[in-house]
Every structure is written in C-alpha cells, then in structure tokens.
C-alpha cells in the first residue's frame, strides 16, 4: 500500500512540475518602440488593435502599423463592436470610430463633442443589446440606434426616467452583470 501511495505521490509531483509555467514560456507579442500600451482590442478578422500614448497601431503582416486618425495622440481605451464592425477609440481629445475595420479600407469619423459630456474618454462598454456606453471625465454617455444620450439614465419600477446622481461625475469604468450596470466614478463610489 505504501509503495502504491509513494508512486502516486511521485507521479503527482512530476505532473505538477511539468505543468508549472516558467518565464521562458512568455513571449513578446508586440514591440511598439517604447510606446506605453493602454488598450487592446480584436476585430472580427482577429486583427489586433493597440492603443498607446503614441497613437493607434494595427497588426499587419510582419509587424504593426501606426494608423493615423484625427486624435492621433494618446489612446485611453478601445472597444470593438462586432455586430456593426466598428472600432471605438477614446482619447483625451474626444471619441472617434473606425468603421469597416475587418477589411482594408477603414473609415475614420470623429464624434461631435456636443454628443458627449466631456472630451476625455476613459472607458467604453458594449451591452447585450449593442448599445455603446462611454465614460468621460464629466459623466456618462450612451449611443444606441443612432441616438446620443447624456442624461436621465435612472429608471424606476414604474418606468419613469430621471437623472442619476453620477451623471455629471467623471466615469472611470463601466461593467454589467445579471442585467445591472455598474458605474465606477471619480467620486469614489460605484453606482448600480
């Protein structure tokens, strides 16, 4: 019995050692000349898009290509929306989108600042009905069915819509779980 137990113990140790990752298992995927990377997104064709403090990069055969668009400096956040084939790009100077990104002819469009609560875009979230949510330095925004919304996000049980406490506070992150939305703000609160 002891021999069998020792054999199983030794086999288990050998298995655990063989599964252990070492630093040599890691590989550098991209070298972007010392650019600080802030965000990564993949499009429908598995192209990697990389947001950096030096602009937007796209994986191409043999490396990475800097993609010029209106907000060519620091990228804060990226989000690829699969159903519309749009790459949303949040910067300190506003929001842009690239359409047709899974093909070769991207079309850049700068979103009007009048559609947004603030020009510094900190987070982007796509919900289950393909609405896009944008956290800015001055509040929350929503884009759905070609309409922009900057206020009145609170709905009560009767369906009445009113202003929420976080609407004019900087939004750092947006997430959803089990039908509820969670908004992390500059005010040191997470709102639901």
GROMACS .gro file of C-alpha atoms in nm:
model
  192
    1UNK     CA    1   0.000   0.000   0.000
    2UNK     CA    2   0.285   0.240   0.088
    3UNK     CA    3   0.461   0.164  -0.241
    4UNK     CA    4   0.146   0.248  -0.436
    5UNK     CA    5   0.093   0.569  -0.237
    6UNK     CA    6   0.459   0.673  -0.289
    7UNK     CA    7   0.431   0.602  -0.662
    8UNK     CA    8   0.113   0.814  -0.692
    9UNK     CA    9   0.271   1.093  -0.488
   10UNK     CA   10   0.585   1.094  -0.709
   11UNK     CA   11   0.373   1.087  -1.024
   12UNK     CA   12   0.167   1.383  -0.895
   13UNK     CA   13   0.481   1.585  -0.819
   14UNK     CA   14   0.624   1.513  -1.165
   15UNK     CA   15   0.293   1.617  -1.322
   16UNK     CA   16   0.280   1.945  -1.123
   17UNK     CA   17   0.640   2.031  -1.211
   18UNK     CA   18   0.579   1.965  -1.579
   19UNK     CA   19   0.273   2.194  -1.576
   20UNK     CA   20   0.445   2.479  -1.399
   21UNK     CA   21   0.499   2.783  -1.622
   22UNK     CA   22   0.837   2.947  -1.632
   23UNK     CA   23   0.933   3.294  -1.754
   24UNK     CA   24   1.061   3.133  -2.075
   25UNK     CA   25   0.702   3.037  -2.166
   26UNK     CA   26   0.610   3.405  -2.213
   27UNK     CA   27   0.660   3.570  -2.548
   28UNK     CA   28   0.663   3.931  -2.662
   29UNK     CA   29   0.370   3.979  -2.897
   30UNK     CA   30   0.444   4.338  -2.998
   31UNK     CA   31   0.731   4.582  -2.974
   32UNK     CA   32   0.599   4.931  -3.033
   33UNK     CA   33   0.919   5.132  -2.979
   34UNK     CA   34   0.869   5.212  -2.612
   35UNK     CA   35   0.507   5.328  -2.654
   36UNK     CA   36   0.303   5.285  -2.335
   37UNK     CA   37   0.015   5.050  -2.418
   38UNK     CA   38  -0.323   5.142  -2.269
   39UNK     CA   39  -0.572   4.920  -2.452
   40UNK     CA   40  -0.605   4.620  -2.683
   41UNK     CA   41  -0.898   4.510  -2.899
   42UNK     CA   42  -0.950   4.242  -3.163
   43UNK     CA   43  -1.180   4.282  -3.464
   44UNK     CA   44  -1.385   4.018  -3.648
   45UNK     CA   45  -1.084   3.909  -3.855
   46UNK     CA   46  -0.869   3.872  -3.539
   47UNK     CA   47  -0.662   4.178  -3.622
   48UNK     CA   48  -0.511   4.323  -3.305
   49UNK     CA   49  -0.564   4.696  -3.246
   50UNK     CA   50  -0.338   4.856  -2.987
   51UNK     CA   51  -0.395   5.191  -2.819
   52UNK     CA   52  -0.081   5.364  -2.694
   53UNK     CA   53   0.043   5.704  -2.582
   54UNK     CA   54   0.183   5.739  -2.937
   55UNK     CA   55  -0.142   5.667  -3.120
   56UNK     CA   56  -0.326   5.368  -3.265
   57UNK     CA   57  -0.149   5.063  -3.404
   58UNK     CA   58  -0.282   4.773  -3.610
   59UNK     CA   59  -0.123   4.430  -3.651
   60UNK     CA   60  -0.015   4.373  -4.012
   61UNK     CA   61   0.192   4.110  -4.184
   62UNK     CA   62   0.541   4.139  -4.039
   63UNK     CA   63   0.464   4.380  -3.755
   64UNK     CA   64   0.247   4.675  -3.655
   65UNK     CA   65   0.138   4.983  -3.846
   66UNK     CA   66   0.056   5.321  -3.691
   67UNK     CA   67  -0.292   5.424  -3.805
   68UNK     CA   68  -0.350   5.795  -3.837
   69UNK     CA   69  -0.683   5.943  -3.749
   70UNK     CA   70  -0.800   6.276  -3.609
   71UNK     CA   71  -0.699   6.202  -3.249
   72UNK     CA   72  -0.352   6.068  -3.327
   73UNK     CA   73  -0.202   6.106  -2.981
   74UNK     CA   74  -0.264   5.913  -2.659
   75UNK     CA   75  -0.533   5.645  -2.677
   76UNK     CA   76  -0.708   5.583  -2.344
   77UNK     CA   77  -0.940   5.300  -2.440
   78UNK     CA   78  -1.052   5.085  -2.736
   79UNK     CA   79  -1.363   4.875  -2.791
   80UNK     CA   80  -1.451   4.671  -3.098
   81UNK     CA   81  -1.824   4.628  -3.156
   82UNK     CA   82  -1.873   4.305  -3.351
   83UNK     CA   83  -2.223   4.349  -3.491
   84UNK     CA   84  -2.151   4.687  -3.653
   85UNK     CA   85  -1.782   4.622  -3.731
   86UNK     CA   86  -1.681   4.946  -3.554
   87UNK     CA   87  -1.369   5.018  -3.351
   88UNK     CA   88  -1.443   5.290  -3.093
   89UNK     CA   89  -1.139   5.495  -2.989
   90UNK     CA   90  -1.136   5.702  -2.671
   91UNK     CA   91  -0.872   5.973  -2.627
   92UNK     CA   92  -0.809   6.284  -2.417
   93UNK     CA   93  -0.941   6.492  -2.707
   94UNK     CA   94  -1.265   6.307  -2.777
   95UNK     CA   95  -1.414   5.997  -2.930
   96UNK     CA   96  -1.359   5.857  -3.277
   97UNK     CA   97  -1.470   5.548  -3.457
   98UNK     CA   98  -1.326   5.343  -3.738
   99UNK     CA   99  -1.578   5.157  -3.950
  100UNK     CA  100  -1.506   4.874  -4.189
  101UNK     CA  101  -1.209   4.769  -3.974
  102UNK     CA  102  -1.219   4.400  -4.065
  103UNK     CA  103  -1.149   4.496  -4.426
  104UNK     CA  104  -0.866   4.707  -4.565
  105UNK     CA  105  -1.044   5.042  -4.601
  106UNK     CA  106  -1.104   5.183  -4.255
  107UNK     CA  107  -1.320   5.495  -4.247
  108UNK     CA  108  -1.244   5.735  -3.962
  109UNK     CA  109  -1.510   5.954  -3.806
  110UNK     CA  110  -1.468   6.197  -3.518
  111UNK     CA  111  -1.773   6.211  -3.290
  112UNK     CA  112  -1.902   6.562  -3.230
  113UNK     CA  113  -1.808   6.687  -2.884
  114UNK     CA  114  -2.166   6.814  -2.842
  115UNK     CA  115  -2.276   6.448  -2.824
  116UNK     CA  116  -2.055   6.386  -2.521
  117UNK     CA  117  -2.044   6.502  -2.160
  118UNK     CA  118  -1.668   6.554  -2.179
  119UNK     CA  119  -1.380   6.525  -2.424
  120UNK     CA  120  -1.165   6.285  -2.218
  121UNK     CA  121  -1.295   5.934  -2.286
  122UNK     CA  122  -1.192   5.696  -2.008
  123UNK     CA  123  -1.394   5.379  -2.074
  124UNK     CA  124  -1.611   5.214  -2.337
  125UNK     CA  125  -1.862   4.936  -2.277
  126UNK     CA  126  -2.091   4.745  -2.517
  127UNK     CA  127  -2.401   4.597  -2.361
  128UNK     CA  128  -2.611   4.295  -2.460
  129UNK     CA  129  -2.838   4.500  -2.690
  130UNK     CA  130  -2.540   4.659  -2.871
  131UNK     CA  131  -2.572   4.996  -2.701
  132UNK     CA  132  -2.237   5.168  -2.653
  133UNK     CA  133  -2.162   5.333  -2.318
  134UNK     CA  134  -1.884   5.590  -2.281
  135UNK     CA  135  -1.733   5.704  -1.953
  136UNK     CA  136  -1.592   6.057  -1.980
  137UNK     CA  137  -1.419   6.291  -1.740
  138UNK     CA  138  -1.753   6.472  -1.694
  139UNK     CA  139  -2.010   6.195  -1.697
  140UNK     CA  140  -2.173   5.904  -1.875
  141UNK     CA  141  -2.292   5.882  -2.236
  142UNK     CA  142  -2.488   5.624  -2.431
  143UNK     CA  143  -2.514   5.565  -2.806
  144UNK     CA  144  -2.794   5.341  -2.929
  145UNK     CA  145  -2.989   5.328  -3.257
  146UNK     CA  146  -2.807   5.640  -3.382
  147UNK     CA  147  -2.910   5.846  -3.078
  148UNK     CA  148  -2.679   6.002  -2.819
  149UNK     CA  149  -2.783   6.026  -2.454
  150UNK     CA  150  -2.608   6.237  -2.187
  151UNK     CA  151  -2.861   6.229  -1.904
  152UNK     CA  152  -3.165   6.061  -1.750
  153UNK     CA  153  -3.025   5.712  -1.708
  154UNK     CA  154  -3.227   5.622  -1.398
  155UNK     CA  155  -3.547   5.425  -1.448
  156UNK     CA  156  -3.773   5.327  -1.158
  157UNK     CA  157  -4.013   5.031  -1.131
  158UNK     CA  158  -4.294   5.234  -1.290
  159UNK     CA  159  -4.077   5.311  -1.593
  160UNK     CA  160  -4.029   5.678  -1.507
  161UNK     CA  161  -3.690   5.808  -1.619
  162UNK     CA  162  -3.497   6.068  -1.421
  163UNK     CA  163  -3.146   6.196  -1.359
  164UNK     CA  164  -2.900   5.973  -1.175
  165UNK     CA  165  -2.651   6.101  -0.914
  166UNK     CA  166  -2.347   6.006  -1.124
  167UNK     CA  167  -2.448   6.179  -1.449
  168UNK     CA  168  -2.207   6.474  -1.411
  169UNK     CA  169  -1.925   6.289  -1.232
  170UNK     CA  170  -1.621   6.151  -1.414
  171UNK     CA  171  -1.675   5.785  -1.511
  172UNK     CA  172  -1.369   5.560  -1.499
  173UNK     CA  173  -1.519   5.219  -1.573
  174UNK     CA  174  -1.847   5.059  -1.680
  175UNK     CA  175  -1.948   4.694  -1.639
  176UNK     CA  176  -2.262   4.485  -1.635
  177UNK     CA  177  -2.367   4.170  -1.456
  178UNK     CA  178  -2.702   3.996  -1.443
  179UNK     CA  179  -2.886   4.287  -1.607
  180UNK     CA  180  -2.745   4.555  -1.377
  181UNK     CA  181  -2.495   4.821  -1.484
  182UNK     CA  182  -2.211   4.927  -1.255
  183UNK     CA  183  -2.050   5.269  -1.294
  184UNK     CA  184  -1.715   5.344  -1.122
  185UNK     CA  185  -1.670   5.718  -1.071
  186UNK     CA  186  -1.427   5.986  -0.961
  187UNK     CA  187  -1.647   6.036  -0.655
  188UNK     CA  188  -1.504   5.715  -0.502
  189UNK     CA  189  -1.833   5.536  -0.550
  190UNK     CA  190  -1.957   5.253  -0.766
  191UNK     CA  191  -2.315   5.315  -0.871
  192UNK     CA  192  -2.562   5.048  -0.985
   0.00000   0.00000   0.00000
